[in-house]
mmCIF file of C-alpha atoms in Angstrom:
data_model
loop_
_atom_site.group_PDB
_atom_site.id
_atom_site.type_symbol
_atom_site.label_atom_id
_atom_site.label_comp_id
_atom_site.label_asym_id
_atom_site.label_seq_id
_atom_site.Cartn_x
_atom_site.Cartn_y
_atom_site.Cartn_z
ATOM 1 C CA UNK G 212 -100.545 5.072 -48.037
ATOM 2 C CA UNK G 213 -100.428 4.883 -44.238
ATOM 3 C CA UNK G 214 -97.124 5.776 -42.618
ATOM 4 C CA UNK G 215 -95.819 4.134 -39.497
ATOM 5 C CA UNK G 216 -95.608 6.725 -36.687
ATOM 6 C CA UNK G 217 -91.893 5.962 -36.323
ATOM 7 C CA UNK G 218 -91.283 7.332 -39.835
ATOM 8 C CA UNK G 219 -92.966 10.607 -38.930
ATOM 9 C CA UNK G 220 -90.939 10.785 -35.722
ATOM 10 C CA UNK G 221 -87.755 10.505 -37.811
ATOM 11 C CA UNK G 222 -89.107 13.182 -40.147
ATOM 12 C CA UNK G 223 -89.493 15.534 -37.174
ATOM 13 C CA UNK G 224 -85.851 14.843 -36.308
ATOM 14 C CA UNK G 225 -84.751 15.702 -39.833
ATOM 15 C CA UNK G 226 -86.712 18.953 -39.809
ATOM 16 C CA UNK G 227 -85.261 19.920 -36.449
ATOM 17 C CA UNK G 228 -81.753 19.272 -37.730
ATOM 18 C CA UNK G 229 -82.382 21.511 -40.720
ATOM 19 C CA UNK G 230 -83.504 24.557 -38.710
ATOM 20 C CA UNK G 231 -82.375 26.529 -35.714
ATOM 21 C CA UNK G 232 -85.889 26.337 -34.328
ATOM 22 C CA UNK G 233 -89.243 25.070 -35.612
ATOM 23 C CA UNK G 234 -92.666 25.787 -34.170
ATOM 24 C CA UNK G 235 -95.119 23.028 -33.479
ATOM 25 C CA UNK G 236 -97.579 24.653 -35.863
ATOM 26 C CA UNK G 237 -95.091 24.564 -38.729
ATOM 27 C CA UNK G 238 -94.175 20.935 -38.048
ATOM 28 C CA UNK G 239 -97.880 20.069 -38.064
ATOM 29 C CA UNK G 240 -98.414 21.859 -41.359
ATOM 30 C CA UNK G 241 -95.453 20.279 -43.126
ATOM 31 C CA UNK G 242 -96.223 16.776 -41.861
ATOM 32 C CA UNK G 243 -99.991 17.184 -42.361
ATOM 33 C CA UNK G 244 -100.815 16.162 -38.789
ATOM 34 C CA UNK G 245 -102.273 17.953 -35.746
ATOM 35 C CA UNK G 246 -100.095 20.052 -33.386
ATOM 36 C CA UNK G 247 -100.891 17.627 -30.555
ATOM 37 C CA UNK G 248 -99.573 14.761 -32.694
ATOM 38 C CA UNK G 249 -96.364 16.735 -33.255
ATOM 39 C CA UNK G 250 -96.091 17.128 -29.480
ATOM 40 C CA UNK G 251 -96.255 13.344 -29.084
ATOM 41 C CA UNK G 252 -93.553 12.899 -31.742
ATOM 42 C CA UNK G 253 -91.265 15.334 -29.926
ATOM 43 C CA UNK G 254 -91.821 13.529 -26.633
ATOM 44 C CA UNK G 255 -90.970 10.249 -28.370
ATOM 45 C CA UNK G 256 -87.666 11.723 -29.592
ATOM 46 C CA UNK G 257 -86.881 12.884 -26.073
ATOM 47 C CA UNK G 258 -87.682 9.420 -24.732
ATOM 48 C CA UNK G 259 -85.180 8.014 -27.254
ATOM 49 C CA UNK G 260 -82.469 10.292 -25.912
ATOM 50 C CA UNK G 261 -82.530 12.876 -28.696
ATOM 51 C CA UNK G 262 -81.775 16.285 -27.140
ATOM 52 C CA UNK G 263 -84.901 18.183 -28.205
ATOM 53 C CA UNK G 264 -85.340 21.420 -26.291
ATOM 54 C CA UNK G 265 -88.359 23.693 -26.073
ATOM 55 C CA UNK G 266 -91.933 23.931 -24.925
ATOM 56 C CA UNK G 267 -94.096 20.852 -25.124
ATOM 57 C CA UNK G 268 -97.355 22.758 -25.357
ATOM 58 C CA UNK G 269 -99.430 23.046 -28.527
ATOM 59 C CA UNK G 270 -97.759 25.624 -30.790
ATOM 60 C CA UNK G 271 -94.517 25.571 -28.825
ATOM 61 C CA UNK G 272 -91.172 25.979 -30.547
ATOM 62 C CA UNK G 273 -88.620 23.173 -30.620
ATOM 63 C CA UNK G 274 -84.922 22.892 -31.375
ATOM 64 C CA UNK G 275 -82.111 20.382 -31.057
ATOM 65 C CA UNK G 276 -79.432 20.940 -28.483
ATOM 66 C CA UNK G 277 -76.601 22.893 -30.165
ATOM 67 C CA UNK G 278 -73.919 20.603 -31.571
ATOM 68 C CA UNK G 279 -76.178 17.623 -32.221
ATOM 69 C CA UNK G 280 -75.689 16.889 -35.922
ATOM 70 C CA UNK G 281 -75.269 13.881 -38.199
ATOM 71 C CA UNK G 282 -72.234 13.748 -40.526
ATOM 72 C CA UNK G 283 -73.008 15.713 -43.721
ATOM 73 C CA UNK G 284 -72.942 14.533 -47.319
ATOM 74 C CA UNK G 285 -71.445 16.694 -50.059
ATOM 75 C CA UNK G 286 -73.369 17.982 -53.087
ATOM 76 C CA UNK G 287 -72.473 20.373 -55.873
ATOM 77 C CA UNK G 288 -74.707 23.360 -56.514
ATOM 78 C CA UNK G 289 -76.372 21.747 -59.528
ATOM 79 C CA UNK G 290 -76.869 18.478 -57.636
ATOM 80 C CA UNK G 291 -78.516 20.313 -54.744
ATOM 81 C CA UNK G 292 -80.752 22.286 -57.104
ATOM 82 C CA UNK G 293 -81.842 19.164 -58.999
ATOM 83 C CA UNK G 294 -82.619 17.306 -55.771
ATOM 84 C CA UNK G 295 -84.600 20.212 -54.354
ATOM 85 C CA UNK G 296 -86.641 20.604 -57.530
ATOM 86 C CA UNK G 297 -87.242 16.850 -57.733
ATOM 87 C CA UNK G 298 -88.558 16.745 -54.180
ATOM 88 C CA UNK G 299 -90.837 19.702 -54.861
ATOM 89 C CA UNK G 300 -92.199 18.003 -58.002
ATOM 90 C CA UNK G 301 -93.392 14.793 -56.312
ATOM 91 C CA UNK G 302 -96.945 16.091 -56.079
ATOM 92 C CA UNK G 303 -96.910 16.804 -59.821
ATOM 93 C CA UNK G 304 -96.350 13.063 -60.264
ATOM 94 C CA UNK G 305 -99.423 12.269 -58.181
ATOM 95 C CA UNK G 306 -97.369 11.007 -55.216
ATOM 96 C CA UNK G 307 -98.990 13.129 -52.510
ATOM 97 C CA UNK G 308 -98.595 10.327 -49.961
ATOM 98 C CA UNK G 309 -94.829 10.766 -50.077
ATOM 99 C CA UNK G 310 -95.102 14.269 -48.586
ATOM 100 C CA UNK G 311 -93.649 13.307 -45.164
ATOM 101 C CA UNK G 312 -90.751 11.410 -46.773
ATOM 102 C CA UNK G 313 -90.108 14.339 -49.124
ATOM 103 C CA UNK G 314 -90.008 16.749 -46.203
ATOM 104 C CA UNK G 315 -87.496 14.507 -44.421
ATOM 105 C CA UNK G 316 -85.312 14.222 -47.520
ATOM 106 C CA UNK G 317 -85.494 17.988 -48.058
ATOM 107 C CA UNK G 318 -84.420 18.562 -44.490
ATOM 108 C CA UNK G 319 -81.466 16.179 -44.931
ATOM 109 C CA UNK G 320 -80.461 17.974 -48.102
ATOM 110 C CA UNK G 321 -80.567 21.392 -46.443
ATOM 111 C CA UNK G 322 -78.527 20.150 -43.509
ATOM 112 C CA UNK G 323 -75.745 18.764 -45.708
ATOM 113 C CA UNK G 324 -75.167 21.943 -47.700
ATOM 114 C CA UNK G 325 -72.622 24.655 -46.988
ATOM 115 C CA UNK G 326 -74.062 28.022 -46.010
ATOM 116 C CA UNK G 327 -74.043 29.577 -49.498
ATOM 117 C CA UNK G 328 -75.761 26.617 -51.163
ATOM 118 C CA UNK G 329 -78.221 26.349 -48.309
ATOM 119 C CA UNK G 330 -79.280 29.935 -48.907
ATOM 120 C CA UNK G 331 -79.802 29.202 -52.616
ATOM 121 C CA UNK G 332 -81.982 26.176 -51.895
ATOM 122 C CA UNK G 333 -84.017 28.098 -49.323
ATOM 123 C CA UNK G 334 -84.475 30.917 -51.840
ATOM 124 C CA UNK G 335 -85.653 28.329 -54.353
ATOM 125 C CA UNK G 336 -88.286 27.032 -51.956
ATOM 126 C CA UNK G 337 -89.623 30.550 -51.495
ATOM 127 C CA UNK G 338 -89.440 31.578 -55.161
ATOM 128 C CA UNK G 339 -90.717 28.487 -56.985
ATOM 129 C CA UNK G 340 -94.394 27.584 -57.059
ATOM 130 C CA UNK G 341 -95.562 24.338 -58.641
ATOM 131 C CA UNK G 342 -99.263 24.072 -59.351
ATOM 132 C CA UNK G 343 -101.085 20.782 -58.864
ATOM 133 C CA UNK G 344 -102.525 20.056 -62.288
ATOM 134 C CA UNK G 345 -106.161 18.872 -62.244
ATOM 135 C CA UNK G 346 -105.144 16.212 -64.784
ATOM 136 C CA UNK G 347 -102.651 14.527 -62.439
ATOM 137 C CA UNK G 348 -104.163 11.464 -60.773
ATOM 138 C CA UNK G 349 -103.116 10.810 -57.184
ATOM 139 C CA UNK G 350 -101.356 7.458 -56.830
ATOM 140 C CA UNK G 351 -100.622 5.339 -53.775
ATOM 141 C CA UNK G 352 -96.866 5.325 -53.263
ATOM 142 C CA UNK G 353 -97.058 1.873 -51.642
ATOM 143 C CA UNK G 354 -98.621 0.454 -54.825
ATOM 144 C CA UNK G 355 -95.878 2.034 -56.905
ATOM 145 C CA UNK G 356 -93.124 0.697 -54.632
ATOM 146 C CA UNK G 357 -94.592 -2.829 -54.657
ATOM 147 C CA UNK G 358 -94.822 -2.907 -58.444
ATOM 148 C CA UNK G 359 -91.256 -1.647 -58.777
ATOM 149 C CA UNK G 360 -90.082 -4.502 -56.573
ATOM 150 C CA UNK G 361 -92.010 -6.947 -58.768
ATOM 151 C CA UNK G 362 -90.346 -5.521 -61.890
ATOM 152 C CA UNK G 363 -86.898 -5.726 -60.349
ATOM 153 C CA UNK G 364 -87.367 -9.365 -59.275
ATOM 154 C CA UNK G 365 -89.355 -10.371 -62.416
ATOM 155 C CA UNK G 366 -92.133 -11.681 -60.176
ATOM 156 C CA UNK G 367 -95.792 -11.948 -61.131
ATOM 157 C CA UNK G 368 -98.125 -9.300 -59.706
ATOM 158 C CA UNK G 369 -101.709 -10.164 -58.781
ATOM 159 C CA UNK G 370 -104.382 -7.523 -58.205
ATOM 160 C CA UNK G 371 -108.010 -6.550 -58.581
ATOM 161 C CA UNK G 372 -108.487 -4.121 -61.454
ATOM 162 C CA UNK G 373 -111.343 -1.800 -62.385
ATOM 163 C CA UNK G 374 -111.523 -0.838 -66.049
ATOM 164 C CA UNK G 375 -112.540 2.588 -67.343
ATOM 165 C CA UNK G 376 -116.025 1.142 -67.895
ATOM 166 C CA UNK G 377 -116.306 0.014 -64.265
ATOM 167 C CA UNK G 378 -115.794 -3.717 -64.829
ATOM 168 C CA UNK G 379 -113.854 -5.415 -62.018
ATOM 169 C CA UNK G 380 -111.571 -8.383 -62.728
ATOM 170 C CA UNK G 381 -108.777 -10.285 -61.020
ATOM 171 C CA UNK G 382 -105.473 -10.151 -62.908
ATOM 172 C CA UNK G 383 -102.076 -11.832 -62.795
ATOM 173 C CA UNK G 384 -99.563 -9.775 -64.763
ATOM 174 C CA UNK G 385 -95.900 -10.120 -65.695
ATOM 175 C CA UNK G 386 -95.084 -6.442 -65.184
ATOM 176 C CA UNK G 387 -92.313 -5.293 -67.545
ATOM 177 C CA UNK G 388 -92.236 -1.582 -66.761
ATOM 178 C CA UNK G 389 -93.870 1.063 -64.569
ATOM 179 C CA UNK G 390 -94.185 4.514 -66.115
ATOM 180 C CA UNK G 391 -95.691 7.963 -65.596
ATOM 181 C CA UNK G 392 -97.251 9.729 -68.560
ATOM 182 C CA UNK G 393 -100.025 12.271 -69.125
ATOM 183 C CA UNK G 394 -100.640 12.688 -65.394
ATOM 184 C CA UNK G 395 -101.046 8.982 -64.629
ATOM 185 C CA UNK G 396 -98.941 6.035 -63.496
ATOM 186 C CA UNK G 397 -99.161 2.809 -65.510
ATOM 187 C CA UNK G 398 -97.950 -0.754 -65.111
ATOM 188 C CA UNK G 399 -97.285 -2.387 -68.480
ATOM 189 C CA UNK G 400 -96.836 -6.112 -68.991
ATOM 190 C CA UNK G 401 -98.222 -9.462 -70.081
ATOM 191 C CA UNK G 402 -101.751 -10.030 -68.771
ATOM 192 C CA UNK G 403 -102.301 -13.743 -68.142
ATOM 193 C CA UNK G 404 -106.083 -13.289 -68.254
ATOM 194 C CA UNK G 405 -106.172 -11.557 -71.668
ATOM 195 C CA UNK G 406 -103.076 -13.317 -73.035
ATOM 196 C CA UNK G 407 -101.574 -10.116 -74.421
ATOM 197 C CA UNK G 408 -99.594 -7.066 -73.346
ATOM 198 C CA UNK G 409 -101.812 -4.608 -71.482
ATOM 199 C CA UNK G 410 -101.404 -1.374 -69.526
ATOM 200 C CA UNK G 411 -102.991 -0.819 -66.111
ATOM 201 C CA UNK G 412 -103.531 2.481 -64.330
ATOM 202 C CA UNK G 413 -102.126 2.282 -60.813
ATOM 203 C CA UNK G 414 -105.007 4.295 -59.342
ATOM 204 C CA UNK G 415 -107.358 1.495 -60.445
ATOM 205 C CA UNK G 416 -105.342 -1.303 -58.851
ATOM 206 C CA UNK G 417 -106.504 -2.789 -55.543
ATOM 207 C CA UNK G 418 -105.464 -5.736 -53.350
ATOM 208 C CA UNK G 419 -101.992 -5.877 -54.886
ATOM 209 C CA UNK G 420 -99.742 -8.828 -54.076
ATOM 210 C CA UNK G 421 -96.462 -10.113 -55.495
ATOM 211 C CA UNK G 422 -96.491 -13.859 -56.151
ATOM 212 C CA UNK G 423 -93.617 -16.313 -55.920
ATOM 213 C CA UNK G 424 -93.774 -17.113 -59.628
ATOM 214 C CA UNK G 425 -91.193 -15.452 -61.888
ATOM 215 C CA UNK G 426 -90.943 -14.764 -65.607
ATOM 216 C CA UNK G 427 -88.359 -13.768 -68.192
ATOM 217 C CA UNK G 428 -89.057 -10.204 -69.356
ATOM 218 C CA UNK G 429 -88.492 -9.237 -73.008
ATOM 219 C CA UNK G 430 -85.270 -7.399 -73.708
ATOM 220 C CA UNK G 431 -85.439 -3.658 -74.396
ATOM 221 C CA UNK G 432 -89.184 -3.469 -73.924
ATOM 222 C CA UNK G 433 -90.389 0.095 -74.708
ATOM 223 C CA UNK G 434 -93.368 0.776 -72.442
ATOM 224 C CA UNK G 435 -93.725 4.347 -73.679
ATOM 225 C CA UNK G 436 -94.072 3.193 -77.287
ATOM 226 C CA UNK G 437 -96.653 0.599 -76.251
ATOM 227 C CA UNK G 438 -98.820 3.010 -74.250
ATOM 228 C CA UNK G 439 -98.634 5.572 -77.056
ATOM 229 C CA UNK G 440 -100.105 3.021 -79.442
ATOM 230 C CA UNK G 441 -102.626 1.675 -76.886
ATOM 231 C CA UNK G 442 -103.502 4.664 -74.678
ATOM 232 C CA UNK G 443 -107.021 3.719 -73.634
ATOM 233 C CA UNK G 444 -107.585 0.288 -75.146
ATOM 234 C CA UNK G 445 -108.979 -0.099 -78.682
ATOM 235 C CA UNK G 446 -109.762 3.424 -79.953
ATOM 236 C CA UNK G 447 -113.325 4.053 -81.081
ATOM 237 C CA UNK G 448 -113.304 7.464 -82.785
ATOM 238 C CA UNK G 449 -110.803 8.915 -85.256
ATOM 239 C CA UNK G 450 -110.875 12.685 -84.705
ATOM 240 C CA UNK G 451 -109.727 15.400 -87.094
ATOM 241 C CA UNK G 452 -110.220 19.035 -86.061
ATOM 242 C CA UNK G 453 -108.851 22.326 -87.438
ATOM 243 C CA UNK G 454 -108.162 25.195 -85.009
ATOM 244 C CA UNK G 455 -107.878 28.832 -86.092
ATOM 245 C CA UNK G 456 -104.569 29.478 -84.321
ATOM 246 C CA UNK G 457 -101.023 28.362 -85.209
ATOM 247 C CA UNK G 458 -99.445 25.669 -82.998
ATOM 248 C CA UNK G 459 -97.093 28.081 -81.191
ATOM 249 C CA UNK G 460 -100.091 30.074 -79.905
ATOM 250 C CA UNK G 461 -101.801 26.975 -78.561
ATOM 251 C CA UNK G 462 -99.039 26.050 -76.125
ATOM 252 C CA UNK G 463 -100.558 25.107 -72.789
ATOM 253 C CA UNK G 464 -103.921 24.176 -74.282
ATOM 254 C CA UNK G 465 -103.052 21.100 -76.320
ATOM 255 C CA UNK G 466 -101.749 17.810 -74.995
ATOM 256 C CA UNK G 467 -99.242 16.150 -77.306
ATOM 257 C CA UNK G 468 -100.046 12.736 -75.855
ATOM 258 C CA UNK G 469 -101.176 10.368 -78.636
ATOM 259 C CA UNK G 470 -102.084 13.413 -80.745
ATOM 260 C CA UNK G 471 -100.743 14.583 -84.088
ATOM 261 C CA UNK G 472 -100.402 18.375 -84.166
ATOM 262 C CA UNK G 473 -99.320 20.149 -87.346
ATOM 263 C CA UNK G 474 -99.678 23.618 -88.927
ATOM 264 C CA UNK G 475 -102.275 23.921 -91.666
ATOM 265 C CA UNK G 476 -103.738 26.912 -93.561
ATOM 266 C CA UNK G 477 -102.632 29.430 -90.940
ATOM 267 C CA UNK G 478 -104.032 27.314 -88.121
ATOM 268 C CA UNK G 479 -103.486 23.898 -86.551
ATOM 269 C CA UNK G 480 -104.675 20.446 -87.520
ATOM 270 C CA UNK G 481 -105.281 17.976 -84.655
ATOM 271 C CA UNK G 482 -105.613 14.274 -85.416
ATOM 272 C CA UNK G 483 -106.122 11.766 -82.617
ATOM 273 C CA UNK G 484 -108.128 8.779 -81.436
ATOM 274 C CA UNK G 485 -110.416 8.950 -78.427
ATOM 275 C CA UNK G 486 -112.930 6.751 -76.664
ATOM 276 C CA UNK G 487 -114.899 9.572 -74.983
ATOM 277 C CA UNK G 488 -116.187 12.304 -77.296
ATOM 278 C CA UNK G 489 -117.840 14.236 -74.453
ATOM 279 C CA UNK G 490 -114.436 14.840 -72.850
ATOM 280 C CA UNK G 491 -112.931 15.930 -76.154
ATOM 281 C CA UNK G 492 -115.834 18.285 -76.908
ATOM 282 C CA UNK G 493 -115.434 19.922 -73.494
ATOM 283 C CA UNK G 494 -111.721 20.319 -74.144
ATOM 284 C CA UNK G 495 -112.345 22.071 -77.491
ATOM 285 C CA UNK G 496 -114.570 24.615 -75.775
ATOM 286 C CA UNK G 497 -111.659 25.676 -73.543
ATOM 287 C CA UNK G 498 -109.411 26.533 -76.527
ATOM 288 C CA UNK G 499 -109.527 30.318 -77.192
ATOM 289 C CA UNK G 500 -110.204 30.217 -80.933
ATOM 290 C CA UNK G 501 -112.676 29.098 -83.566
ATOM 291 C CA UNK G 502 -112.477 25.512 -84.767
ATOM 292 C CA UNK G 503 -113.889 23.224 -87.454
ATOM 293 C CA UNK G 504 -114.777 19.581 -86.923
ATOM 294 C CA UNK G 505 -114.032 17.424 -89.961
ATOM 295 C CA UNK G 506 -114.597 14.049 -88.326
ATOM 296 C CA UNK G 507 -116.257 12.148 -86.823
ATOM 297 C CA UNK G 508 -119.886 13.252 -87.276
ATOM 298 C CA UNK G 509 -120.615 11.931 -83.774
ATOM 299 C CA UNK G 510 -118.499 14.785 -82.369
ATOM 300 C CA UNK G 511 -120.884 17.299 -83.971
ATOM 301 C CA UNK G 512 -123.753 15.422 -82.336
ATOM 302 C CA UNK G 513 -121.956 15.762 -79.001
ATOM 303 C CA UNK G 514 -121.791 19.547 -79.460
ATOM 304 C CA UNK G 515 -125.516 19.634 -80.217
ATOM 305 C CA UNK G 516 -126.127 17.778 -76.953
ATOM 306 C CA UNK G 517 -123.925 20.230 -75.066
ATOM 307 C CA UNK G 518 -125.739 23.146 -76.710
ATOM 308 C CA UNK G 519 -129.085 21.758 -75.618
ATOM 309 C CA UNK G 520 -127.814 21.397 -72.049
ATOM 310 C CA UNK G 521 -126.560 25.002 -72.047
ATOM 311 C CA UNK G 522 -129.852 26.279 -73.468
ATOM 312 C CA UNK G 523 -131.819 24.358 -70.834
ATOM 313 C CA UNK G 524 -129.637 25.787 -68.070
ATOM 314 C CA UNK G 525 -130.144 29.353 -69.353
ATOM 315 C CA UNK G 526 -133.906 28.870 -69.569
ATOM 316 C CA UNK G 527 -133.942 27.580 -66.012
ATOM 317 C CA UNK G 528 -131.851 30.519 -64.809
ATOM 318 C CA UNK G 529 -134.130 33.039 -66.567
ATOM 319 C CA UNK G 530 -137.224 31.444 -65.044
ATOM 320 C CA UNK G 531 -135.617 31.553 -61.600
ATOM 321 C CA UNK G 532 -134.875 35.296 -61.826
ATOM 322 C CA UNK G 533 -138.205 36.469 -63.261
#
C-alpha cells in the first residue's frame, strides 16, 4: 500500500505532539523513511504554519512550540491498554503497511492520556515484545479496506485471483465477510464464476475493483464455519497421526485450525485433512517427540523422499570435506 505524503506529514505531527522532543533519526525509523525525507516533512509542517522548532539538518531534533496541543480525548486505563496492545498487534495480523497509521494513532493515544496512564502505556511499549510469526502472510491494507467497503455496501467485487496451484482467473464475487484466521486474511462469498460459495486469500487478489452491482447477502452467514469446512478447497488426504506426548505438552507446536486433537494412550491423536503432504511431513519433524503415521500411506512415502534428500545432502557434505 502506498501512502500519500500528506498522511506521513500528519503522522510526524502526531509524533511530535506525543513527545517533548523527537530526533530525525527516530522519526525516520518509526515511519520507515529516510532522515532526509523526515526533514522534508518537517519543512512542510512549518510551511503550513505548524510551530515546529529545531534543527533542520539530518539527525536534528524537533519539537512543537510549547502550548501547541489538540483537545484531548478521555480513556480509562483498560481502554488505553487495549488500544495500545491492538496497535502493537497489527503486524501480527499481516498489516505491515499500516505501520505509519498505527504510529500516528499511538501518538494520539499517548497525547490524550493523563500522566499516570501515559507512563503505563509507555512502560507497556518497552516491556512487551510481539514476534512476527513466519506463518502470518503480509496483506495489503488497501485491499482489505476496499473489500470491507464492498461488504458494507453489498456491492460486487471484481478481481484477478491466483489459486494455490498458480492458475489465474478473473472473478466477480458477492463478498459476504472478510476474516483473519491461521495467519491469513480471507474474503468469503458467492463466486459468480464457480456458482458456489468460495473463500479467497487476500494476498492472492490483484486488480481489485468494486462494481456498481449489488446483492442481498444471506442473513447470519458464518464465514468462520465455512472456512473451517473448506480450508484449502476439496481436501485430498485424510491424515491420522499419533504423537508420543500428551496435548498439554504440545502447546505451541500444533495448530488447532481444521485439526482434531485428542488424548490417546498417553499421547495425542491428530486427525486432519491436507492437500500438501510435504508441508505436513516437515511440520511433524519439528515436533519434539516420536510419532506414528497411521494414514495415509502416501505420507510415509513423503518421509522416505525426505530421508533420501537428507542422505544425499550428507553424502555431498562428506565428499566436500574429504
